[in-house]
Amino acid sequence: MVTARPIGASGAGPGPPFRVRGRPGPGTATDAATHAPAAAARGGARSRRMRLGAVWGGASLARAAQPGLSWGVTLALFLHRTDLRKQEEYGELLQPVIFVLLVLCSVLLYFAVSLMDPGFVESDEEEKVEMNEEQRIMIPQFPRNVRLRRCGYCMLKPMRAKHCQLCQHCVRRYDHHCPWIENCVGERNHPHFIIYLAVQLLVLLWAFHIAWSGLYFEQSWEWLQHNIFLLLSFFLITIFTIVVMVLLVSHLYLVSCDTTTWEFMSRHRISYLRQCESENPFDQGIILNLWRFFCACRLITWEKIYFQEDSDPV
């Protein structure tokens, strides 16, 4: 048996405990168990700040385009002889004020959806710190016929999550990465995204009516010079109205079926959907799907719904 003498022990009394590499000294295991959750929590908070910093940075151009176009088109509608301009001149300020407030609301919703956490998946240690023992027991295990999906970058990939190469993180209930908001649409911000689309569509339809009221077509160069910005605004409003309407209708349909754009387009490549006998294991009816999507104030354990559906008798 080899004994290690304390450092500095030359007969003057016991020195500090000597720790051999690979052999923990007294209290080492306890200290590690005590400080590991705190260190993981600090690391989790630091990683969340880094992810949100990545969401904030690198997208200033796209995030400046939406408010710039919104207020530019609004200004063009006020500067030309539209119904909005006539109501302002006559002192009827109710509709102009409501329209400006709707534009402001759409801009604020845009930044809320663009800058919020879409549902980034935490690392293994962060999940263990933030999840209590009861929650860990309630999460079911994957059966052998369903391959556990592990991410090569984030290590942990729960059901319905997908790694986004642009955000460089896995996102819970991943729908798609939207270049307009420069952020992923996931479990946390998908309801806000649909609300933003609805408000934006309302603004666009109203702006379409206002712009049309100011267009009196004449075949003259002078008329074109005076109405070029109104014509450009009308063209932009028409394009964005079509795009937003298609997006809103398609997302409402997907939400009513409790599926995502990624699952709808790539079902044949997703393991947990290929192995399932039902067409959509997460669909529990339109009413429950919509309520769970818009009214649930917590993250959902999709594994429980999946295995409950899979274990029901056919």
PDB file of N, CA, C and O in Angstrom, residues 38-103:
ATOM      1  N   ALA A  38     -25.193  24.280  -9.928  1.00  0.00           N
ATOM      2  CA  ALA A  38     -25.014  25.724 -10.056  1.00  0.00           C
ATOM      3  C   ALA A  38     -24.179  26.061 -11.279  1.00  0.00           C
ATOM      4  O   ALA A  38     -24.471  27.019 -12.010  1.00  0.00           O
ATOM      5  N   ALA A  39     -23.118  25.266 -11.511  1.00  0.00           N
ATOM      6  CA  ALA A  39     -22.289  25.513 -12.691  1.00  0.00           C
ATOM      7  C   ALA A  39     -23.069  25.277 -13.966  1.00  0.00           C
ATOM      8  O   ALA A  39     -22.951  26.033 -14.943  1.00  0.00           O
ATOM      9  N   ALA A  40     -23.897  24.209 -13.970  1.00  0.00           N
ATOM     10  CA  ALA A  40     -24.712  23.947 -15.160  1.00  0.00           C
ATOM     11  C   ALA A  40     -25.717  25.057 -15.389  1.00  0.00           C
ATOM     12  O   ALA A  40     -25.978  25.453 -16.528  1.00  0.00           O
ATOM     13  N   ALA A  41     -26.285  25.566 -14.293  1.00  0.00           N
ATOM     14  CA  ALA A  41     -27.248  26.663 -14.444  1.00  0.00           C
ATOM     15  C   ALA A  41     -26.569  27.910 -14.992  1.00  0.00           C
ATOM     16  O   ALA A  41     -27.123  28.611 -15.845  1.00  0.00           O
ATOM     17  N   ARG A  42     -25.345  28.193 -14.477  1.00  0.00           N
ATOM     18  CA  ARG A  42     -24.621  29.353 -15.005  1.00  0.00           C
ATOM     19  C   ARG A  42     -24.285  29.153 -16.470  1.00  0.00           C
ATOM     20  O   ARG A  42     -24.388  30.075 -17.284  1.00  0.00           O
ATOM     21  N   GLY A  43     -23.880  27.916 -16.810  1.00  0.00           N
ATOM     22  CA  GLY A  43     -23.591  27.639 -18.221  1.00  0.00           C
ATOM     23  C   GLY A  43     -24.822  27.737 -19.093  1.00  0.00           C
ATOM     24  O   GLY A  43     -24.772  28.222 -20.216  1.00  0.00           O
ATOM     25  N   GLY A  44     -25.993  27.273 -18.539  1.00  0.00           N
ATOM     26  CA  GLY A  44     -27.233  27.377 -19.302  1.00  0.00           C
ATOM     27  C   GLY A  44     -27.638  28.805 -19.535  1.00  0.00           C
ATOM     28  O   GLY A  44     -28.050  29.185 -20.631  1.00  0.00           O
ATOM     29  N   ALA A  45     -27.514  29.634 -18.486  1.00  0.00           N
ATOM     30  CA  ALA A  45     -27.866  31.055 -18.658  1.00  0.00           C
ATOM     31  C   ALA A  45     -26.927  31.715 -19.645  1.00  0.00           C
ATOM     32  O   ALA A  45     -27.346  32.531 -20.473  1.00  0.00           O
ATOM     33  N   ARG A  46     -25.624  31.351 -19.586  1.00  0.00           N
ATOM     34  CA  ARG A  46     -24.672  31.944 -20.519  1.00  0.00           C
ATOM     35  C   ARG A  46     -24.964  31.518 -21.953  1.00  0.00           C
ATOM     36  O   ARG A  46     -24.909  32.336 -22.882  1.00  0.00           O
ATOM     37  N   SER A  47     -25.304  30.237 -22.152  1.00  0.00           N
ATOM     38  CA  SER A  47     -25.617  29.777 -23.505  1.00  0.00           C
ATOM     39  C   SER A  47     -26.896  30.412 -24.028  1.00  0.00           C
ATOM     40  O   SER A  47     -27.006  30.716 -25.211  1.00  0.00           O
ATOM     41  N   ARG A  48     -27.902  30.623 -23.131  1.00  0.00           N
ATOM     42  CA  ARG A  48     -29.120  31.292 -23.569  1.00  0.00           C
ATOM     43  C   ARG A  48     -28.837  32.726 -23.985  1.00  0.00           C
ATOM     44  O   ARG A  48     -29.395  33.217 -24.962  1.00  0.00           O
ATOM     45  N   ARG A  49     -27.957  33.420 -23.230  1.00  0.00           N
ATOM     46  CA  ARG A  49     -27.605  34.784 -23.611  1.00  0.00           C
ATOM     47  C   ARG A  49     -26.888  34.804 -24.948  1.00  0.00           C
ATOM     48  O   ARG A  49     -27.099  35.696 -25.770  1.00  0.00           O
ATOM     49  N   MET A  50     -26.024  33.810 -25.181  1.00  0.00           N
ATOM     50  CA  MET A  50     -25.313  33.756 -26.459  1.00  0.00           C
ATOM     51  C   MET A  50     -26.282  33.499 -27.602  1.00  0.00           C
ATOM     52  O   MET A  50     -26.167  34.082 -28.679  1.00  0.00           O
ATOM     53  N   ARG A  51     -27.276  32.603 -27.390  1.00  0.00           N
ATOM     54  CA  ARG A  51     -28.230  32.324 -28.446  1.00  0.00           C
ATOM     55  C   ARG A  51     -29.097  33.537 -28.750  1.00  0.00           C
ATOM     56  O   ARG A  51     -29.324  33.889 -29.904  1.00  0.00           O
ATOM     57  N   LEU A  52     -29.580  34.203 -27.685  1.00  0.00           N
ATOM     58  CA  LEU A  52     -30.396  35.390 -27.915  1.00  0.00           C
ATOM     59  C   LEU A  52     -29.567  36.506 -28.522  1.00  0.00           C
ATOM     60  O   LEU A  52     -30.070  37.295 -29.327  1.00  0.00           O
ATOM     61  N   GLY A  53     -28.271  36.566 -28.181  1.00  0.00           N
ATOM     62  CA  GLY A  53     -27.409  37.547 -28.816  1.00  0.00           C
ATOM     63  C   GLY A  53     -27.248  37.259 -30.295  1.00  0.00           C
ATOM     64  O   GLY A  53     -27.195  38.172 -31.128  1.00  0.00           O
ATOM     65  N   ALA A  54     -27.174  35.957 -30.652  1.00  0.00           N
ATOM     66  CA  ALA A  54     -27.091  35.606 -32.063  1.00  0.00           C
ATOM     67  C   ALA A  54     -28.373  35.951 -32.802  1.00  0.00           C
ATOM     68  O   ALA A  54     -28.361  36.326 -33.972  1.00  0.00           O
ATOM     69  N   VAL A  55     -29.519  35.818 -32.099  1.00  0.00           N
ATOM     70  CA  VAL A  55     -30.787  36.194 -32.719  1.00  0.00           C
ATOM     71  C   VAL A  55     -30.866  37.699 -32.920  1.00  0.00           C
ATOM     72  O   VAL A  55     -31.328  38.192 -33.949  1.00  0.00           O
ATOM     73  N   TRP A  56     -30.370  38.449 -31.918  1.00  0.00           N
ATOM     74  CA  TRP A  56     -30.408  39.913 -32.024  1.00  0.00           C
ATOM     75  C   TRP A  56     -29.478  40.411 -33.112  1.00  0.00           C
ATOM     76  O   TRP A  56     -29.820  41.326 -33.863  1.00  0.00           O
ATOM     77  N   GLY A  57     -28.274  39.844 -33.196  1.00  0.00           N
ATOM     78  CA  GLY A  57     -27.270  40.356 -34.123  1.00  0.00           C
ATOM     79  C   GLY A  57     -27.337  39.670 -35.471  1.00  0.00           C
ATOM     80  O   GLY A  57     -27.905  38.620 -35.661  1.00  0.00           O
ATOM     81  N   GLY A  58     -26.737  40.298 -36.464  1.00  0.00           N
ATOM     82  CA  GLY A  58     -26.609  39.705 -37.785  1.00  0.00           C
ATOM     83  C   GLY A  58     -27.850  39.773 -38.632  1.00  0.00           C
ATOM     84  O   GLY A  58     -27.887  39.203 -39.711  1.00  0.00           O
ATOM     85  N   ALA A  59     -28.887  40.438 -38.184  1.00  0.00           N
ATOM     86  CA  ALA A  59     -30.127  40.500 -38.959  1.00  0.00           C
ATOM     87  C   ALA A  59     -30.699  41.907 -38.955  1.00  0.00           C
ATOM     88  O   ALA A  59     -31.898  42.088 -39.067  1.00  0.00           O
ATOM     89  N   SER A  60     -29.832  42.895 -38.810  1.00  0.00           N
ATOM     90  CA  SER A  60     -30.311  44.273 -38.706  1.00  0.00           C
ATOM     91  C   SER A  60     -30.981  44.730 -39.990  1.00  0.00           C
ATOM     92  O   SER A  60     -31.952  45.503 -39.947  1.00  0.00           O
ATOM     93  N   LEU A  61     -30.496  44.258 -41.145  1.00  0.00           N
ATOM     94  CA  LEU A  61     -31.077  44.696 -42.415  1.00  0.00           C
ATOM     95  C   LEU A  61     -32.505  44.206 -42.568  1.00  0.00           C
ATOM     96  O   LEU A  61     -33.413  44.978 -42.926  1.00  0.00           O
ATOM     97  N   ALA A  62     -32.736  42.918 -42.299  1.00  0.00           N
ATOM     98  CA  ALA A  62     -34.084  42.368 -42.434  1.00  0.00           C
ATOM     99  C   ALA A  62     -35.029  42.980 -41.409  1.00  0.00           C
ATOM    100  O   ALA A  62     -36.197  43.249 -41.711  1.00  0.00           O
ATOM    101  N   ARG A  63     -34.525  43.217 -40.203  1.00  0.00           N
ATOM    102  CA  ARG A  63     -35.389  43.767 -39.165  1.00  0.00           C
ATOM    103  C   ARG A  63     -35.634  45.261 -39.348  1.00  0.00           C
ATOM    104  O   ARG A  63     -36.556  45.802 -38.758  1.00  0.00           O
ATOM    105  N   ALA A  64     -34.814  45.908 -40.133  1.00  0.00           N
ATOM    106  CA  ALA A  64     -35.083  47.314 -40.445  1.00  0.00           C
ATOM    107  C   ALA A  64     -36.032  47.455 -41.628  1.00  0.00           C
ATOM    108  O   ALA A  64     -36.664  48.508 -41.784  1.00  0.00           O
ATOM    109  N   ALA A  65     -36.136  46.409 -42.454  1.00  0.00           N
ATOM    110  CA  ALA A  65     -36.977  46.489 -43.653  1.00  0.00           C
ATOM    111  C   ALA A  65     -38.457  46.538 -43.290  1.00  0.00           C
ATOM    112  O   ALA A  65     -39.216  47.317 -43.884  1.00  0.00           O
ATOM    113  N   GLN A  66     -38.882  45.712 -42.324  1.00  0.00           N
ATOM    114  CA  GLN A  66     -40.307  45.653 -42.005  1.00  0.00           C
ATOM    115  C   GLN A  66     -40.838  46.982 -41.458  1.00  0.00           C
ATOM    116  O   GLN A  66     -41.810  47.532 -41.999  1.00  0.00           O
ATOM    117  N   PRO A  67     -40.242  47.575 -40.422  1.00  0.00           N
ATOM    118  CA  PRO A  67     -40.756  48.875 -39.968  1.00  0.00           C
ATOM    119  C   PRO A  67     -40.553  49.972 -40.996  1.00  0.00           C
ATOM    120  O   PRO A  67     -41.379  50.889 -41.105  1.00  0.00           O
ATOM    121  N   GLY A  68     -39.456  49.887 -41.773  1.00  0.00           N
ATOM    122  CA  GLY A  68     -39.240  50.892 -42.799  1.00  0.00           C
ATOM    123  C   GLY A  68     -40.320  50.878 -43.868  1.00  0.00           C
ATOM    124  O   GLY A  68     -40.853  51.924 -44.252  1.00  0.00           O
ATOM    125  N   LEU A  69     -40.656  49.670 -44.351  1.00  0.00           N
ATOM    126  CA  LEU A  69     -41.715  49.565 -45.353  1.00  0.00           C
ATOM    127  C   LEU A  69     -43.076  49.949 -44.778  1.00  0.00           C
ATOM    128  O   LEU A  69     -43.888  50.602 -45.444  1.00  0.00           O
ATOM    129  N   SER A  70     -43.328  49.528 -43.532  1.00  0.00           N
ATOM    130  CA  SER A  70     -44.631  49.828 -42.922  1.00  0.00           C
ATOM    131  C   SER A  70     -44.863  51.324 -42.799  1.00  0.00           C
ATOM    132  O   SER A  70     -45.898  51.848 -43.235  1.00  0.00           O
ATOM    133  N   TRP A  71     -43.895  52.031 -42.235  1.00  0.00           N
ATOM    134  CA  TRP A  71     -44.069  53.468 -42.048  1.00  0.00           C
ATOM    135  C   TRP A  71     -43.919  54.228 -43.363  1.00  0.00           C
ATOM    136  O   TRP A  71     -44.544  55.300 -43.531  1.00  0.00           O
ATOM    137  N   GLY A  72     -43.133  53.698 -44.305  1.00  0.00           N
ATOM    138  CA  GLY A  72     -43.027  54.352 -45.603  1.00  0.00           C
ATOM    139  C   GLY A  72     -44.336  54.302 -46.376  1.00  0.00           C
ATOM    140  O   GLY A  72     -44.765  55.308 -46.969  1.00  0.00           O
ATOM    141  N   VAL A  73     -44.974  53.141 -46.388  1.00  0.00           N
ATOM    142  CA  VAL A  73     -46.267  53.012 -47.060  1.00  0.00           C
ATOM    143  C   VAL A  73     -47.332  53.859 -46.353  1.00  0.00           C
ATOM    144  O   VAL A  73     -48.165  54.507 -47.005  1.00  0.00           O
ATOM    145  N   THR A  74     -47.294  53.865 -45.011  1.00  0.00           N
ATOM    146  CA  THR A  74     -48.249  54.693 -44.267  1.00  0.00           C
ATOM    147  C   THR A  74     -48.081  56.170 -44.605  1.00  0.00           C
ATOM    148  O   THR A  74     -49.073  56.903 -44.804  1.00  0.00           O
ATOM    149  N   LEU A  75     -46.848  56.612 -44.710  1.00  0.00           N
ATOM    150  CA  LEU A  75     -46.593  58.009 -45.072  1.00  0.00           C
ATOM    151  C   LEU A  75     -47.097  58.317 -46.473  1.00  0.00           C
ATOM    152  O   LEU A  75     -47.692  59.386 -46.713  1.00  0.00           O
ATOM    153  N   ALA A  76     -46.888  57.394 -47.407  1.00  0.00           N
ATOM    154  CA  ALA A  76     -47.369  57.597 -48.775  1.00  0.00           C
ATOM    155  C   ALA A  76     -48.891  57.684 -48.820  1.00  0.00           C
ATOM    156  O   ALA A  76     -49.451  58.467 -49.600  1.00  0.00           O
ATOM    157  N   LEU A  77     -49.576  56.919 -48.009  1.00  0.00           N
ATOM    158  CA  LEU A  77     -51.041  56.970 -47.977  1.00  0.00           C
ATOM    159  C   LEU A  77     -51.553  58.299 -47.419  1.00  0.00           C
ATOM    160  O   LEU A  77     -52.638  58.760 -47.787  1.00  0.00           O
ATOM    161  N   PHE A  78     -50.790  58.902 -46.511  1.00  0.00           N
ATOM    162  CA  PHE A  78     -51.196  60.183 -45.945  1.00  0.00           C
ATOM    163  C   PHE A  78     -50.844  61.362 -46.861  1.00  0.00           C
ATOM    164  O   PHE A  78     -51.502  62.399 -46.800  1.00  0.00           O
ATOM    165  N   LEU A  79     -49.815  61.210 -47.691  1.00  0.00           N
ATOM    166  CA  LEU A  79     -49.372  62.318 -48.526  1.00  0.00           C
ATOM    167  C   LEU A  79     -50.192  62.464 -49.800  1.00  0.00           C
ATOM    168  O   LEU A  79     -50.170  63.541 -50.413  1.00  0.00           O
ATOM    169  N   HIS A  80     -50.874  61.416 -50.248  1.00  0.00           N
ATOM    170  CA  HIS A  80     -51.649  61.473 -51.482  1.00  0.00           C
ATOM    171  C   HIS A  80     -53.148  61.638 -51.160  1.00  0.00           C
ATOM    172  O   HIS A  80     -53.568  61.500 -50.013  1.00  0.00           O
ATOM    173  N   ARG A  81     -53.912  61.924 -52.196  1.00  0.00           N
ATOM    174  CA  ARG A  81     -55.348  62.196 -52.035  1.00  0.00           C
ATOM    175  C   ARG A  81     -56.129  60.897 -51.870  1.00  0.00           C
ATOM    176  O   ARG A  81     -56.922  60.494 -52.731  1.00  0.00           O
ATOM    177  N   THR A  82     -55.910  60.260 -50.738  1.00  0.00           N
ATOM    178  CA  THR A  82     -56.642  59.048 -50.408  1.00  0.00           C
ATOM    179  C   THR A  82     -57.750  59.375 -49.419  1.00  0.00           C
ATOM    180  O   THR A  82     -57.850  60.503 -48.916  1.00  0.00           O
ATOM    181  N   ASP A  83     -58.586  58.391 -49.131  1.00  0.00           N
ATOM    182  CA  ASP A  83     -59.635  58.586 -48.129  1.00  0.00           C
ATOM    183  C   ASP A  83     -59.041  58.931 -46.769  1.00  0.00           C
ATOM    184  O   ASP A  83     -59.635  59.696 -45.998  1.00  0.00           O
ATOM    185  N   LEU A  84     -57.875  58.364 -46.470  1.00  0.00           N
ATOM    186  CA  LEU A  84     -57.227  58.655 -45.195  1.00  0.00           C
ATOM    187  C   LEU A  84     -56.830  60.118 -45.110  1.00  0.00           C
ATOM    188  O   LEU A  84     -57.008  60.766 -44.065  1.00  0.00           O
ATOM    189  N   ARG A  85     -56.303  60.655 -46.204  1.00  0.00           N
ATOM    190  CA  ARG A  85     -55.911  62.069 -46.237  1.00  0.00           C
ATOM    191  C   ARG A  85     -57.144  62.976 -46.147  1.00  0.00           C
ATOM    192  O   ARG A  85     -57.130  64.004 -45.436  1.00  0.00           O
ATOM    193  N   LYS A  86     -58.215  62.607 -46.822  1.00  0.00           N
ATOM    194  CA  LYS A  86     -59.423  63.432 -46.795  1.00  0.00           C
ATOM    195  C   LYS A  86     -60.038  63.462 -45.397  1.00  0.00           C
ATOM    196  O   LYS A  86     -60.501  64.508 -44.926  1.00  0.00           O
ATOM    197  N   GLN A  87     -60.043  62.310 -44.706  1.00  0.00           N
ATOM    198  CA  GLN A  87     -60.579  62.270 -43.350  1.00  0.00           C
ATOM    199  C   GLN A  87     -59.743  63.119 -42.403  1.00  0.00           C
ATOM    200  O   GLN A  87     -60.282  63.778 -41.495  1.00  0.00           O
ATOM    201  N   GLU A  88     -58.434  63.133 -42.617  1.00  0.00           N
ATOM    202  CA  GLU A  88     -57.574  63.975 -41.786  1.00  0.00           C
ATOM    203  C   GLU A  88     -57.854  65.453 -42.038  1.00  0.00           C
ATOM    204  O   GLU A  88     -57.898  66.262 -41.092  1.00  0.00           O
ATOM    205  N   GLU A  89     -58.053  65.829 -43.295  1.00  0.00           N
ATOM    206  CA  GLU A  89     -58.324  67.229 -43.617  1.00  0.00           C
ATOM    207  C   GLU A  89     -59.669  67.685 -43.070  1.00  0.00           C
ATOM    208  O   GLU A  89     -59.829  68.839 -42.667  1.00  0.00           O
ATOM    209  N   TYR A  90     -60.656  66.797 -43.045  1.00  0.00           N
ATOM    210  CA  TYR A  90     -61.981  67.147 -42.555  1.00  0.00           C
ATOM    211  C   TYR A  90     -62.087  67.076 -41.032  1.00  0.00           C
ATOM    212  O   TYR A  90     -63.139  67.367 -40.466  1.00  0.00           O
ATOM    213  N   GLY A  91     -61.014  66.674 -40.377  1.00  0.00           N
ATOM    214  CA  GLY A  91     -61.021  66.587 -38.919  1.00  0.00           C
ATOM    215  C   GLY A  91     -61.564  65.289 -38.377  1.00  0.00           C
ATOM    216  O   GLY A  91     -61.740  65.168 -37.156  1.00  0.00           O
ATOM    217  N   GLU A  92     -61.839  64.315 -39.250  1.00  0.00           N
ATOM    218  CA  GLU A  92     -62.319  63.008 -38.810  1.00  0.00           C
ATOM    219  C   GLU A  92     -61.102  62.111 -38.541  1.00  0.00           C
ATOM    220  O   GLU A  92     -60.618  61.408 -39.426  1.00  0.00           O
ATOM    221  N   LEU A  93     -60.619  62.148 -37.325  1.00  0.00           N
ATOM    222  CA  LEU A  93     -59.334  61.518 -36.995  1.00  0.00           C
ATOM    223  C   LEU A  93     -59.455  60.110 -36.438  1.00  0.00           C
ATOM    224  O   LEU A  93     -58.425  59.482 -36.163  1.00  0.00           O
ATOM    225  N   LEU A  94     -60.663  59.598 -36.270  1.00  0.00           N
ATOM    226  CA  LEU A  94     -60.815  58.286 -35.653  1.00  0.00           C
ATOM    227  C   LEU A  94     -60.165  57.183 -36.488  1.00  0.00           C
ATOM    228  O   LEU A  94     -59.324  56.422 -35.994  1.00  0.00           O
ATOM    229  N   GLN A  95     -60.531  57.082 -37.766  1.00  0.00           N
ATOM    230  CA  GLN A  95     -59.972  56.030 -38.608  1.00  0.00           C
ATOM    231  C   GLN A  95     -58.472  56.210 -38.865  1.00  0.00           C
ATOM    232  O   GLN A  95     -57.727  55.212 -38.817  1.00  0.00           O
ATOM    233  N   PRO A  96     -57.975  57.433 -39.127  1.00  0.00           N
ATOM    234  CA  PRO A  96     -56.515  57.576 -39.256  1.00  0.00           C
ATOM    235  C   PRO A  96     -55.752  57.149 -38.011  1.00  0.00           C
ATOM    236  O   PRO A  96     -54.698  56.505 -38.110  1.00  0.00           O
ATOM    237  N   VAL A  97     -56.269  57.495 -36.821  1.00  0.00           N
ATOM    238  CA  VAL A  97     -55.574  57.111 -35.589  1.00  0.00           C
ATOM    239  C   VAL A  97     -55.601  55.599 -35.411  1.00  0.00           C
ATOM    240  O   VAL A  97     -54.588  54.978 -35.036  1.00  0.00           O
ATOM    241  N   ILE A  98     -56.738  54.959 -35.679  1.00  0.00           N
ATOM    242  CA  ILE A  98     -56.828  53.500 -35.549  1.00  0.00           C
ATOM    243  C   ILE A  98     -55.879  52.818 -36.532  1.00  0.00           C
ATOM    244  O   ILE A  98     -55.215  51.827 -36.195  1.00  0.00           O
ATOM    245  N   PHE A  99     -55.800  53.349 -37.748  1.00  0.00           N
ATOM    246  CA  PHE A  99     -54.903  52.753 -38.738  1.00  0.00           C
ATOM    247  C   PHE A  99     -53.446  52.857 -38.296  1.00  0.00           C
ATOM    248  O   PHE A  99     -52.679  51.883 -38.392  1.00  0.00           O
ATOM    249  N   VAL A 100     -53.045  54.019 -37.789  1.00  0.00           N
ATOM    250  CA  VAL A 100     -51.662  54.187 -37.321  1.00  0.00           C
ATOM    251  C   VAL A 100     -51.387  53.267 -36.137  1.00  0.00           C
ATOM    252  O   VAL A 100     -50.301  52.669 -36.037  1.00  0.00           O
ATOM    253  N   LEU A 101     -52.338  53.105 -35.245  1.00  0.00           N
ATOM    254  CA  LEU A 101     -52.153  52.205 -34.097  1.00  0.00           C
ATOM    255  C   LEU A 101     -52.024  50.748 -34.553  1.00  0.00           C
ATOM    256  O   LEU A 101     -51.240  49.981 -33.974  1.00  0.00           O
ATOM    257  N   LEU A 102     -52.773  50.358 -35.578  1.00  0.00           N
ATOM    258  CA  LEU A 102     -52.639  49.001 -36.107  1.00  0.00           C
ATOM    259  C   LEU A 102     -51.265  48.784 -36.736  1.00  0.00           C
ATOM    260  O   LEU A 102     -50.661  47.715 -36.581  1.00  0.00           O
ATOM    261  N   VAL A 103     -50.776  49.785 -37.449  1.00  0.00           N
ATOM    262  CA  VAL A 103     -49.435  49.680 -38.027  1.00  0.00           C
ATOM    263  C   VAL A 103     -48.396  49.550 -36.915  1.00  0.00           C
ATOM    264  O   VAL A 103     -47.473  48.723 -36.994  1.00  0.00           O
TER     265      VAL A 103
END
